[in-house]
mmCIF file with all atom_site columns, C-alpha atoms in Angstrom:
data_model
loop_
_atom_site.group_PDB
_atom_site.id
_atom_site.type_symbol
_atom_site.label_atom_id
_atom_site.label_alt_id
_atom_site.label_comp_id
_atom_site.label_asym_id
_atom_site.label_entity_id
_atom_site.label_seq_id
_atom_site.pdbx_PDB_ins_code
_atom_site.Cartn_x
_atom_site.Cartn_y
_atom_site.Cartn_z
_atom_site.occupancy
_atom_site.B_iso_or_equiv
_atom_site.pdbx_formal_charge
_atom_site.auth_seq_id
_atom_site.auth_comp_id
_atom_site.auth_asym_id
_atom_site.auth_atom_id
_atom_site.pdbx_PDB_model_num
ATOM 1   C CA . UNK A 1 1   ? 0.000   0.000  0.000   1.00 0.00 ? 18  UNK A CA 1
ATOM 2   C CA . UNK A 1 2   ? 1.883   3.326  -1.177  1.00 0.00 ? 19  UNK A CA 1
ATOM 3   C CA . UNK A 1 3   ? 1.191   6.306  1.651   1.00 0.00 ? 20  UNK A CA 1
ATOM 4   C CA . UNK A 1 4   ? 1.803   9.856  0.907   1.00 0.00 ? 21  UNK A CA 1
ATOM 5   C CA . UNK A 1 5   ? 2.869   12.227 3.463   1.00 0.00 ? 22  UNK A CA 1
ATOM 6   C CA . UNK A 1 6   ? 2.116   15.757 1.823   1.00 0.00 ? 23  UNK A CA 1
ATOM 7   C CA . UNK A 1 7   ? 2.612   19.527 2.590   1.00 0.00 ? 24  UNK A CA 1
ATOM 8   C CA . UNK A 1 8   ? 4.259   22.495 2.463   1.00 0.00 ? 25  UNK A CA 1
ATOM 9   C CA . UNK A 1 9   ? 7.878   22.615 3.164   1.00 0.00 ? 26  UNK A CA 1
ATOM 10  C CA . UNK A 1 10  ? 8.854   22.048 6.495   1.00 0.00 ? 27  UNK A CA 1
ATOM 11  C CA . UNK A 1 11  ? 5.802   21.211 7.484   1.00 0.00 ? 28  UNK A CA 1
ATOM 12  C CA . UNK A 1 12  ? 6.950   17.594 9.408   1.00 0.00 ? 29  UNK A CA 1
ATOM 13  C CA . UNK A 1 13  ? 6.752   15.428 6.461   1.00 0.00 ? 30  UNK A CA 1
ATOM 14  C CA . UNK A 1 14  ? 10.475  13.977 7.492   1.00 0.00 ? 31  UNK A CA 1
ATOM 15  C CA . UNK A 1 15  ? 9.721   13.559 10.126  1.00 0.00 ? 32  UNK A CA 1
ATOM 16  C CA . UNK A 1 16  ? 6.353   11.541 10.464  1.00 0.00 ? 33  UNK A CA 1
ATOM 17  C CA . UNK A 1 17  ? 7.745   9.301  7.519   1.00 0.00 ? 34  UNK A CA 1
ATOM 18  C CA . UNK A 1 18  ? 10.733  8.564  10.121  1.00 0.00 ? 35  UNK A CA 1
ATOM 19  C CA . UNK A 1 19  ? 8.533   7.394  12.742  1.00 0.00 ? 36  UNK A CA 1
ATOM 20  C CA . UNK A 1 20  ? 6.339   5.616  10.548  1.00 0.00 ? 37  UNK A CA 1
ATOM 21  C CA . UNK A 1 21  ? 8.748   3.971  9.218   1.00 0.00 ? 38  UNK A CA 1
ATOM 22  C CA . UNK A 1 22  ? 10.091  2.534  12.533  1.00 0.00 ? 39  UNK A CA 1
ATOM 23  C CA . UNK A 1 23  ? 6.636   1.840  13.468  1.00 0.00 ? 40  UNK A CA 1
ATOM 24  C CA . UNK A 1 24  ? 5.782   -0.405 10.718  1.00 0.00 ? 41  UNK A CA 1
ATOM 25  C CA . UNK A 1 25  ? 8.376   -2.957 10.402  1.00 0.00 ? 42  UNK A CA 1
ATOM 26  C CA . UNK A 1 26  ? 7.019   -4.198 7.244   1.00 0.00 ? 43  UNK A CA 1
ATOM 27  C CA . UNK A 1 27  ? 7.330   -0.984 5.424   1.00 0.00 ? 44  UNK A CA 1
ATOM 28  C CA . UNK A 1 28  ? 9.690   1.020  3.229   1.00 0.00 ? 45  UNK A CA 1
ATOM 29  C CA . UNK A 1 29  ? 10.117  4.709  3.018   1.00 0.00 ? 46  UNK A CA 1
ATOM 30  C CA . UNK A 1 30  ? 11.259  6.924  -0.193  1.00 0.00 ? 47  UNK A CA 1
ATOM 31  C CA . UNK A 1 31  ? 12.728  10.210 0.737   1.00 0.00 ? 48  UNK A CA 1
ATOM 32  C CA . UNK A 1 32  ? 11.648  13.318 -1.200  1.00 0.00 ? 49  UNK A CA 1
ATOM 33  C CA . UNK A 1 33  ? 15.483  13.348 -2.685  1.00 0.00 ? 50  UNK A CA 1
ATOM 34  C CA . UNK A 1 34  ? 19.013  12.772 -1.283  1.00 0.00 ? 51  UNK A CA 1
ATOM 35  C CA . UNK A 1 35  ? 21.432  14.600 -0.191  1.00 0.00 ? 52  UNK A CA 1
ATOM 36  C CA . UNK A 1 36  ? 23.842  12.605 -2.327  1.00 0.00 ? 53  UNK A CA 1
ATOM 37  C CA . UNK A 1 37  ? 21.592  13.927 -4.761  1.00 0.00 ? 54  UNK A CA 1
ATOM 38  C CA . UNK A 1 38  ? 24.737  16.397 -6.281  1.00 0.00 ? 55  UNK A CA 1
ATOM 39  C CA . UNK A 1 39  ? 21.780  17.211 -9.400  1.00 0.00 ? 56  UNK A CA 1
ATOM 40  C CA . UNK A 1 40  ? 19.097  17.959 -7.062  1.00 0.00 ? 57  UNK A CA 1
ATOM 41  C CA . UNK A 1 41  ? 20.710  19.820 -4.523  1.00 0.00 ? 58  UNK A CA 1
ATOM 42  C CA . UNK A 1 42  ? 22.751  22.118 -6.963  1.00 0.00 ? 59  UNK A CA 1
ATOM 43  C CA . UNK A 1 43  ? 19.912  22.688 -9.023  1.00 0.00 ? 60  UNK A CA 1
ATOM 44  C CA . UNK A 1 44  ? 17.896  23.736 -5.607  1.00 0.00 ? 61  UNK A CA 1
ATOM 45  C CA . UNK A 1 45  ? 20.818  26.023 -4.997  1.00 0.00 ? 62  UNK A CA 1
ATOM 46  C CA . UNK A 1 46  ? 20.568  27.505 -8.520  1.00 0.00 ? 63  UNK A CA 1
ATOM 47  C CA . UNK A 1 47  ? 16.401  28.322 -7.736  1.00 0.00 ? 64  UNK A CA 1
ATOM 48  C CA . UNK A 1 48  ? 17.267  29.923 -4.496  1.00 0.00 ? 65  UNK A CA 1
ATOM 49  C CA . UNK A 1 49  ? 19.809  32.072 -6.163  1.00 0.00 ? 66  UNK A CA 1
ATOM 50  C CA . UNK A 1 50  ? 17.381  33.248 -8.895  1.00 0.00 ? 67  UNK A CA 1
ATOM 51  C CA . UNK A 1 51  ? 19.434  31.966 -11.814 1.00 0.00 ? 68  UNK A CA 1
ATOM 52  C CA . UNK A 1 52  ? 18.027  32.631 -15.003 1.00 0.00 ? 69  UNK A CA 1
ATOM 53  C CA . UNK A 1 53  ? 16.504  30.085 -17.209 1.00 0.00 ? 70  UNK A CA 1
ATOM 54  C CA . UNK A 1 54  ? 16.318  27.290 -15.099 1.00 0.00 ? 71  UNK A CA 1
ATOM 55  C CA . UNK A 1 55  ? 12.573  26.876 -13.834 1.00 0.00 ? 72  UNK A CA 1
ATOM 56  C CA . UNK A 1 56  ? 11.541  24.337 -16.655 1.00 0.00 ? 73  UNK A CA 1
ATOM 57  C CA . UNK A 1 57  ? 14.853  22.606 -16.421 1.00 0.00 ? 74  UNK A CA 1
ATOM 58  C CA . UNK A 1 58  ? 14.515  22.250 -12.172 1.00 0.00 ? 75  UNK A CA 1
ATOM 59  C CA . UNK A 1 59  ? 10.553  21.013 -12.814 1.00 0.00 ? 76  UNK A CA 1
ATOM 60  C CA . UNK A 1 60  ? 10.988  18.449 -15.082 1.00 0.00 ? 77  UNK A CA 1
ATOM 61  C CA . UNK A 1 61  ? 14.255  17.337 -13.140 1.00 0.00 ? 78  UNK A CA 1
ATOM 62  C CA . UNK A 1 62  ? 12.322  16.936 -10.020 1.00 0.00 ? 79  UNK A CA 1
ATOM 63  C CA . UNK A 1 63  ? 9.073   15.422 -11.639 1.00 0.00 ? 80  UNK A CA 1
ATOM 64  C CA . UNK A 1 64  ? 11.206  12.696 -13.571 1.00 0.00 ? 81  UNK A CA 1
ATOM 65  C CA . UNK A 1 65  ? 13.851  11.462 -10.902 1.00 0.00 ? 82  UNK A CA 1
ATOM 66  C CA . UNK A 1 66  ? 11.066  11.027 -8.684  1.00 0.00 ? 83  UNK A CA 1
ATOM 67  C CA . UNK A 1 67  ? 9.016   9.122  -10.134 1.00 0.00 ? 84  UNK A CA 1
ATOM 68  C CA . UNK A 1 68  ? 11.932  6.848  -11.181 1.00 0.00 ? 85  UNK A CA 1
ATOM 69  C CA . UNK A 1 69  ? 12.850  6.721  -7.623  1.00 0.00 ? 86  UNK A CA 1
ATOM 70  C CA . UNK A 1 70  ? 9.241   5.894  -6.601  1.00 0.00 ? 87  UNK A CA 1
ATOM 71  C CA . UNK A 1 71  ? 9.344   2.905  -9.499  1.00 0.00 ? 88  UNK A CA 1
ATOM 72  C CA . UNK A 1 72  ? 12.906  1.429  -7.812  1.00 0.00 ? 89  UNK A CA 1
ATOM 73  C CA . UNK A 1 73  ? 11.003  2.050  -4.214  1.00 0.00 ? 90  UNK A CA 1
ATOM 74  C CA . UNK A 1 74  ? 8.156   -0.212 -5.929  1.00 0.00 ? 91  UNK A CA 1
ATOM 75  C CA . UNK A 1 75  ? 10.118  -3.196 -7.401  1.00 0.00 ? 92  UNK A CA 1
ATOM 76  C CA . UNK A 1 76  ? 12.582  -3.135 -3.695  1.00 0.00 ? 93  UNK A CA 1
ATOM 77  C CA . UNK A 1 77  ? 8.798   -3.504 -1.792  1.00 0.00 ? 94  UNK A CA 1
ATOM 78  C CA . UNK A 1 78  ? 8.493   -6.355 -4.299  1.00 0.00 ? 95  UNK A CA 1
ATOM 79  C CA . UNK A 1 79  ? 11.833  -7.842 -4.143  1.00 0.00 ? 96  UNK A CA 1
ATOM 80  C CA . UNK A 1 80  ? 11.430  -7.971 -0.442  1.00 0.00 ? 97  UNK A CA 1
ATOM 81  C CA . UNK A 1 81  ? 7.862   -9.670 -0.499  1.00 0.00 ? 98  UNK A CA 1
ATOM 82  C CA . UNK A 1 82  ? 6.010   -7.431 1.304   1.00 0.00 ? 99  UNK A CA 1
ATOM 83  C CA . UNK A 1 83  ? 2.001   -7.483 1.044   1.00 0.00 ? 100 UNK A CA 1
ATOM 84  C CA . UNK A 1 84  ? 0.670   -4.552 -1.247  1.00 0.00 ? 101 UNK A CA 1
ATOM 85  C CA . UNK A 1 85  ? -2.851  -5.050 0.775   1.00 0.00 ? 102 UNK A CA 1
ATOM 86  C CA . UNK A 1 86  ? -1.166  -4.925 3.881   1.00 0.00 ? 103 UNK A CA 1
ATOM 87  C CA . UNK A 1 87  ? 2.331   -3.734 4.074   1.00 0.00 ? 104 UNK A CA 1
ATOM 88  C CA . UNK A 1 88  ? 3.387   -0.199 3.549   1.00 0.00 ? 105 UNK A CA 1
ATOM 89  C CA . UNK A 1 89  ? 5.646   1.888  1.056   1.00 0.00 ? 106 UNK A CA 1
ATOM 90  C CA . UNK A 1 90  ? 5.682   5.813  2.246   1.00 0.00 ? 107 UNK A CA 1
ATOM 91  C CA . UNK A 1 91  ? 6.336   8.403  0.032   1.00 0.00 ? 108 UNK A CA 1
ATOM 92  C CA . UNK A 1 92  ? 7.969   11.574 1.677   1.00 0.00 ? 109 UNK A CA 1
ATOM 93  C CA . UNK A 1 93  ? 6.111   14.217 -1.162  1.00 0.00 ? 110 UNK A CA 1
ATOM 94  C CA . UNK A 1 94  ? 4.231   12.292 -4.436  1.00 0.00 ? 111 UNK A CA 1
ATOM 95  C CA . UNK A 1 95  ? 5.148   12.851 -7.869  1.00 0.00 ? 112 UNK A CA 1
ATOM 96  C CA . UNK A 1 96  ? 1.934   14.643 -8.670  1.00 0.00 ? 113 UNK A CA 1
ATOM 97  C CA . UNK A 1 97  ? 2.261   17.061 -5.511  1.00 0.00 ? 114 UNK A CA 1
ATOM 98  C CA . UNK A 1 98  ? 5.437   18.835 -7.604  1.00 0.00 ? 115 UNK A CA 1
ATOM 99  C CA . UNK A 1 99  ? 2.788   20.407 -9.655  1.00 0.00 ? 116 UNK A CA 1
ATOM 100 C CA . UNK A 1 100 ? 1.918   22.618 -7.092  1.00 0.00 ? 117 UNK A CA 1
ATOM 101 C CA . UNK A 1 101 ? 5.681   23.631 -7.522  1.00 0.00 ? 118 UNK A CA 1
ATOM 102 C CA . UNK A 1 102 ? 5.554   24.317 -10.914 1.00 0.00 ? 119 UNK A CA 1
ATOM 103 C CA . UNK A 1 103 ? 2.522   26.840 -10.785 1.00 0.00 ? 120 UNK A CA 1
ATOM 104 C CA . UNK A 1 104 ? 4.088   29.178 -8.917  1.00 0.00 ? 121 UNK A CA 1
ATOM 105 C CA . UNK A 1 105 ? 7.811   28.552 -10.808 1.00 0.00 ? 122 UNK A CA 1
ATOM 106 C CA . UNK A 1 106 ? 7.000   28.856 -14.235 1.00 0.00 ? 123 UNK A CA 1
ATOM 107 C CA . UNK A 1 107 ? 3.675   31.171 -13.846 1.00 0.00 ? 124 UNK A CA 1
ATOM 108 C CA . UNK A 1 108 ? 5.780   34.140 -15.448 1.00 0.00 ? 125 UNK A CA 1
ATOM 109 C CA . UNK A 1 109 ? 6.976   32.044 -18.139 1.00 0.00 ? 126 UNK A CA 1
ATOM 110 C CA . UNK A 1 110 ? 5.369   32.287 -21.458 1.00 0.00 ? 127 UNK A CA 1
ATOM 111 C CA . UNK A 1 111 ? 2.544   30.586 -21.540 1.00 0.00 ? 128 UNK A CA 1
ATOM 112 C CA . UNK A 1 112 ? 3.575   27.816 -24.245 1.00 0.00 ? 129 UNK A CA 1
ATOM 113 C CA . UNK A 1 113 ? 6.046   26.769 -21.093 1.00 0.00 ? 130 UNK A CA 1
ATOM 114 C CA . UNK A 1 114 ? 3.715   25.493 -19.082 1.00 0.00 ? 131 UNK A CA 1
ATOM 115 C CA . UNK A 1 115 ? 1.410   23.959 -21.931 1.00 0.00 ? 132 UNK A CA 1
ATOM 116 C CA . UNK A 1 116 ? 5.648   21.936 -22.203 1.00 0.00 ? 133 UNK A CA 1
ATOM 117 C CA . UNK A 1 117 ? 4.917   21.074 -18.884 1.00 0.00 ? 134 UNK A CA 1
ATOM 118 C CA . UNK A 1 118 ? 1.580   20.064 -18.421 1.00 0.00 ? 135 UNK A CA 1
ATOM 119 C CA . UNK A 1 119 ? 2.319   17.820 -21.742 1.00 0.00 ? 136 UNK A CA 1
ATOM 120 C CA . UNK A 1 120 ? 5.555   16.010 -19.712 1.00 0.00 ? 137 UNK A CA 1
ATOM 121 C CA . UNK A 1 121 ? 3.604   15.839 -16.386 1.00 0.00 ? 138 UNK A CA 1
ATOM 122 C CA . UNK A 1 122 ? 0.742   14.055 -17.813 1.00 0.00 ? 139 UNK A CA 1
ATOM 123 C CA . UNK A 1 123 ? 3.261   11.765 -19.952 1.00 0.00 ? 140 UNK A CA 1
ATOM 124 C CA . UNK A 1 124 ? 5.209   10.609 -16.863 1.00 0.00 ? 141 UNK A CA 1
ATOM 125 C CA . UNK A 1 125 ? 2.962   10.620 -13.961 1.00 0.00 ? 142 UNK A CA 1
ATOM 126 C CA . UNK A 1 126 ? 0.846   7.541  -13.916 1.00 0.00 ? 143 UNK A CA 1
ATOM 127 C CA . UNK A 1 127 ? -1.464  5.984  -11.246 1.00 0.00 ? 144 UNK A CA 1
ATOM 128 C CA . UNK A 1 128 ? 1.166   3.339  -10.428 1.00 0.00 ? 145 UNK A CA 1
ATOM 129 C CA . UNK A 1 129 ? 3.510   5.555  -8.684  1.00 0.00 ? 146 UNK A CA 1
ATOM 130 C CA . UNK A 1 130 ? 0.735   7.533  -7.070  1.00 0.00 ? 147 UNK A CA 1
ATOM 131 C CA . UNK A 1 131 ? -0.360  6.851  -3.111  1.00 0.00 ? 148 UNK A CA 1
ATOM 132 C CA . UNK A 1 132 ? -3.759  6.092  -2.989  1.00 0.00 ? 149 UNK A CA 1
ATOM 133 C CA . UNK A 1 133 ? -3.686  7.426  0.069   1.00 0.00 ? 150 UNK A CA 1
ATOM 134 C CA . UNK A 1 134 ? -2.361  10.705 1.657   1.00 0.00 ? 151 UNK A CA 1
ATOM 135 C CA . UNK A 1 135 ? -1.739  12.585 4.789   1.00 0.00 ? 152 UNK A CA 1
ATOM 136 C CA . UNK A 1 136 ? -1.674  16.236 4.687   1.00 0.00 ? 153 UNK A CA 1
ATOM 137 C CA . UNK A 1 137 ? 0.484   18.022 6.946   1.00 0.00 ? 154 UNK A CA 1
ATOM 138 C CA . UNK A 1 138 ? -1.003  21.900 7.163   1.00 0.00 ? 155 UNK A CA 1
ATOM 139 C CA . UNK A 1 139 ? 0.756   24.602 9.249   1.00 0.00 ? 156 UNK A CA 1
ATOM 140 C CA . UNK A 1 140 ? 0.428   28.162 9.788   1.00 0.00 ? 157 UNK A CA 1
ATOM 141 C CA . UNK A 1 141 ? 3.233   30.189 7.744   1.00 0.00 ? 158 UNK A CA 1
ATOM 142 C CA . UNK A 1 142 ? 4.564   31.401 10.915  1.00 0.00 ? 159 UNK A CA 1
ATOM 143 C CA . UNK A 1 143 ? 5.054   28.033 11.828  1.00 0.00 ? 160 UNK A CA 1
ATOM 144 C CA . UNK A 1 144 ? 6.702   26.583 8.386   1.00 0.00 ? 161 UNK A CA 1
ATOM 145 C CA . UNK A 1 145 ? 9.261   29.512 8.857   1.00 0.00 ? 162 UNK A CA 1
ATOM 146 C CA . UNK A 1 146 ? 10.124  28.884 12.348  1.00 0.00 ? 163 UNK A CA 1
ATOM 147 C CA . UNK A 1 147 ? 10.496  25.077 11.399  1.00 0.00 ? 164 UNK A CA 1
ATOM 148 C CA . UNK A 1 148 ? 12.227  26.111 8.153   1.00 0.00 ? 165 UNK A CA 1
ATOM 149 C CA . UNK A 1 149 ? 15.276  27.577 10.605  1.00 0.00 ? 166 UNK A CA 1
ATOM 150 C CA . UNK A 1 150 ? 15.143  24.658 13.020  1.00 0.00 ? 167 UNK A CA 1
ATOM 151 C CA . UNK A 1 151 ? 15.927  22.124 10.710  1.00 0.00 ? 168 UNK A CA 1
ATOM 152 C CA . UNK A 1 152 ? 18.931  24.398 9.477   1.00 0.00 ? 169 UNK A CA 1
ATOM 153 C CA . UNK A 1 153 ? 19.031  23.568 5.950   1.00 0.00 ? 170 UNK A CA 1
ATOM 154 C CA . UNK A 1 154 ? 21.661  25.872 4.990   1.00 0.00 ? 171 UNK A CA 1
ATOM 155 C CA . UNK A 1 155 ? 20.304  26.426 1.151   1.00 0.00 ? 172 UNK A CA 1
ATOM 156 C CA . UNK A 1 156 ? 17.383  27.610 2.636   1.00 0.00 ? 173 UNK A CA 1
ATOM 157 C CA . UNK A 1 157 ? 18.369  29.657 5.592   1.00 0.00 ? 174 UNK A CA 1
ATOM 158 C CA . UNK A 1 158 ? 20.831  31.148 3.512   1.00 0.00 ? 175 UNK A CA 1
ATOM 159 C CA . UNK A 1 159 ? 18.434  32.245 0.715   1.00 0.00 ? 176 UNK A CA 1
ATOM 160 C CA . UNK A 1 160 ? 16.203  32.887 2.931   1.00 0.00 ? 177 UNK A CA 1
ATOM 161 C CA . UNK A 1 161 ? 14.698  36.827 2.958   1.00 0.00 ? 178 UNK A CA 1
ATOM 162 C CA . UNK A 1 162 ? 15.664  36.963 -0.948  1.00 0.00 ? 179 UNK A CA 1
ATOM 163 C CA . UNK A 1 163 ? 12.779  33.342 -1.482  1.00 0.00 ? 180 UNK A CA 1
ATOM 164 C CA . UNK A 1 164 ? 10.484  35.278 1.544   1.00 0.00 ? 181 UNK A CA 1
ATOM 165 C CA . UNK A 1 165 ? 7.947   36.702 -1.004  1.00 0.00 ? 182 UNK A CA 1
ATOM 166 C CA . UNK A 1 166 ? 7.940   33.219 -2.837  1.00 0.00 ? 183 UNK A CA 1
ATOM 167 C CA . UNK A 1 167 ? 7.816   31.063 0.190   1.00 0.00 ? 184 UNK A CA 1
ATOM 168 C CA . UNK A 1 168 ? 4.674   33.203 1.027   1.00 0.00 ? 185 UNK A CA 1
ATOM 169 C CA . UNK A 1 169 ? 3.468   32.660 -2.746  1.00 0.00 ? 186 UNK A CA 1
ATOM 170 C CA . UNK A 1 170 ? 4.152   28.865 -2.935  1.00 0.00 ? 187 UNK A CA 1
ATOM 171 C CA . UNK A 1 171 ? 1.879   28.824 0.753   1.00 0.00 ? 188 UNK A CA 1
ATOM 172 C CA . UNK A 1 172 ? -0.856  29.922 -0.114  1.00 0.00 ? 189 UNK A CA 1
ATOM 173 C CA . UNK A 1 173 ? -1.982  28.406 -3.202  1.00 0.00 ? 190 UNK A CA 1
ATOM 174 C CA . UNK A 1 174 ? -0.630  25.065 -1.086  1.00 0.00 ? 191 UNK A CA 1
ATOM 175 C CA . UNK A 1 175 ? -3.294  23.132 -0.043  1.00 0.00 ? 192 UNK A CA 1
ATOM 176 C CA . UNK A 1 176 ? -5.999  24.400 -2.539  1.00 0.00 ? 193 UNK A CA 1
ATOM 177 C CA . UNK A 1 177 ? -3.958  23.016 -5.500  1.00 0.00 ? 194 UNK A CA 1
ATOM 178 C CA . UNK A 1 178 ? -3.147  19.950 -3.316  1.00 0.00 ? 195 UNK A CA 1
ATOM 179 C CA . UNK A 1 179 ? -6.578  19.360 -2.920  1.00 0.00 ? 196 UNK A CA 1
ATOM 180 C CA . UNK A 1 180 ? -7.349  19.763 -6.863  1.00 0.00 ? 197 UNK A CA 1
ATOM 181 C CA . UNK A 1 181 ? -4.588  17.386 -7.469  1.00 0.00 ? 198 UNK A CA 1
ATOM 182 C CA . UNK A 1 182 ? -5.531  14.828 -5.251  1.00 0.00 ? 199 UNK A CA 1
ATOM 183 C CA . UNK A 1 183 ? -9.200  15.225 -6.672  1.00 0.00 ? 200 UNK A CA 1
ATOM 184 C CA . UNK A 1 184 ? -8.088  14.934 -9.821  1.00 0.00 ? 201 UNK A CA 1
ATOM 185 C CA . UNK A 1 185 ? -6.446  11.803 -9.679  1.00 0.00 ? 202 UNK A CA 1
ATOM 186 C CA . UNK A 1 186 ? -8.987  10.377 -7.533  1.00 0.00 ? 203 UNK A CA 1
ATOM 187 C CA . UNK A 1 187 ? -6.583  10.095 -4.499  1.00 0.00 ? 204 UNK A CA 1
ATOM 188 C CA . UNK A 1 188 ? -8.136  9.991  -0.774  1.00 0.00 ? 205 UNK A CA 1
ATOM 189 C CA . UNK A 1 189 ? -6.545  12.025 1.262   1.00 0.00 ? 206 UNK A CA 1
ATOM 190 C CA . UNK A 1 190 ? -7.127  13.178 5.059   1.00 0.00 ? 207 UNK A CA 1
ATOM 191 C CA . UNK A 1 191 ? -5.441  16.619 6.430   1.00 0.00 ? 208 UNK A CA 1
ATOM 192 C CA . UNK A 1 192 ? -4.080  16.697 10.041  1.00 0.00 ? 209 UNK A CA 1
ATOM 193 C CA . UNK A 1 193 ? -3.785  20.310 11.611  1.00 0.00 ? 210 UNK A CA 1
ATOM 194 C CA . UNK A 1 194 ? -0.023  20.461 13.166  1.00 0.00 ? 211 UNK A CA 1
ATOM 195 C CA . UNK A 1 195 ? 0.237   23.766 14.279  1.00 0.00 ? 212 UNK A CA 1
ATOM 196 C CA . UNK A 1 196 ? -0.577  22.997 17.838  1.00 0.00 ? 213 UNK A CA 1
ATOM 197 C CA . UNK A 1 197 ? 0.470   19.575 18.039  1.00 0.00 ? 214 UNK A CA 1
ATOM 198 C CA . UNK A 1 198 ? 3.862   18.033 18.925  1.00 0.00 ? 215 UNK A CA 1
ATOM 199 C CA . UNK A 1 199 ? 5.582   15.539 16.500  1.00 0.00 ? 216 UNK A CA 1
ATOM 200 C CA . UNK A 1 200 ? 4.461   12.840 18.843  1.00 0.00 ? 217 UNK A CA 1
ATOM 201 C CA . UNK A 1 201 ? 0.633   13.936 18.340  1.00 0.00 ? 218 UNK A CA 1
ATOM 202 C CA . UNK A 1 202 ? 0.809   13.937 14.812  1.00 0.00 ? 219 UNK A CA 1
ATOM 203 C CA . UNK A 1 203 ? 2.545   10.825 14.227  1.00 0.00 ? 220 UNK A CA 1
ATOM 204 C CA . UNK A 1 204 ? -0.463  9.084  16.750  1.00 0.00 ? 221 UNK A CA 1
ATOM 205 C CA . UNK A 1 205 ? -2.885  10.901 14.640  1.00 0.00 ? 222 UNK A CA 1
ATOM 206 C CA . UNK A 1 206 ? -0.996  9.357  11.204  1.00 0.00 ? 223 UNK A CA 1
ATOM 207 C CA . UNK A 1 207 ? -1.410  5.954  12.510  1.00 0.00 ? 224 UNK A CA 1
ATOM 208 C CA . UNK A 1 208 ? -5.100  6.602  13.611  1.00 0.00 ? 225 UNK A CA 1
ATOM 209 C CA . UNK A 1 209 ? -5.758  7.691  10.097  1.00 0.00 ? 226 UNK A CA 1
ATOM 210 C CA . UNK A 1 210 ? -3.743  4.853  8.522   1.00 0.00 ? 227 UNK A CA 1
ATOM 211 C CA . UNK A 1 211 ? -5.649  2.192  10.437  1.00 0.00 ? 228 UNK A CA 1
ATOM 212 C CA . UNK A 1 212 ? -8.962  3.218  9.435   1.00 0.00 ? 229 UNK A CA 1
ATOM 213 C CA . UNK A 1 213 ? -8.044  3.854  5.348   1.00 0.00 ? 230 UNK A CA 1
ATOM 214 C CA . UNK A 1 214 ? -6.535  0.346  6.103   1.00 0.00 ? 231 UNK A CA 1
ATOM 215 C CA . UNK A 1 215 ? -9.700  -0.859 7.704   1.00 0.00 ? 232 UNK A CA 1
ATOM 216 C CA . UNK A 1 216 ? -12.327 0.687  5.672   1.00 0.00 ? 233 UNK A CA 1
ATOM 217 C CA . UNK A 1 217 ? -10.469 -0.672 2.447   1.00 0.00 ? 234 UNK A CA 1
ATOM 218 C CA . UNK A 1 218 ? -9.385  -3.864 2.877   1.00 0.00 ? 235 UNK A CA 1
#
């Protein structure tokens, strides 16, 4: 059973997939990238730093590693025998969730840009590699950007005050084209309020939600 854990950035995605992972012993976890990830994180960099041209480039990057990733993440949860009823493969971000990215990156593009992307999203993402269920991790603003520092991801703390306008941006058309997306590819999805909860509270919520998808579809 593939799981998505969605939401803005630093919104606890990390680390509810973490726990659920050591919860579940029969389960498997992808990461959203890694930090080996030389491609990723440079082109990351790149964004931050506003270099030109690169928005279509970083999109399509993202879109296609992932779902690559999520197709090795599939054939391991194979290879190892677990039970696609009852077992669990957790996604840390879906491949269809980037498109909530890519509005706000390429909206100032000319518009035949984003008809290019639309055309590669809906060539690469297919229901295989989508959950078919996800949690949604919402948080205040105030609270991504306080979380944002405590992780101390340098890329971001560095580039901080010049993304602020764009971090604001990419927040609040979040969850509404989350929502759309998960609509429109038929995805259930539940959406647990963090912003007054501690990382132990959500994670008891996840499994609370978990058991009863797992219980109501079986």
């Amino acid at each position: 059973m593939i799981i998505g854990i969605s939401g803005m950035i630093s919104s606890g995605k990390s680390t509810l997939t973490t726990k659920l992972l050591q919860h579940y012993s029969n389960s498997i976890l992808l990461e959203e990238y890694s930090e080996n990830d030389e491609v990723f994180t440079t082109m990351l960099d790149w964004f931050y730093q506003k270099r030109p041209n690169l928005d279509l480039s970083f999109q399509a990057y993202v879109v296609e590693n992932h779902l690559a990733n999520v197709d090795k993440a599939i054939a391991k949860f194979n290879e190892m025998g677990l039970n696609a009823k009852e077992d669990f493969l957790f996604l840390d971000r879906f491949s269809a969730e980037h498109y909530v990215f890519a509005l706000v990156n390429l909206k100032n593009l000319p518009k035949k840009v984003m008809k290019a992307y639309d055309a590669l999203f809906k060539a690469l993402v297919s229901q295989k590699e989508l959950p078919e269920f996800v949690i949604f991790l919402d948080v205040t603003y105030e609270n991504f950007a306080k979380r944002l520092f405590a992780r101390g991801r340098k890329v971001e703390i560095d580039n901080y005050e010049t993304n602020k306008a764009y971090f604001k941006e990419l927040y609040e058309v979040y969850k509404d084209a989350f929502i759309k997306i998960a609509d429109a590819y038929n995805i259930k999805y539940a959406i647990i309020d963090t912003n007054n909860l501690t990382e132990e509270q959500v994670f008891t919520k996840a499994v609370k939600l978990i058991k009863e998808y797992k219980e109501n579809h079986a």
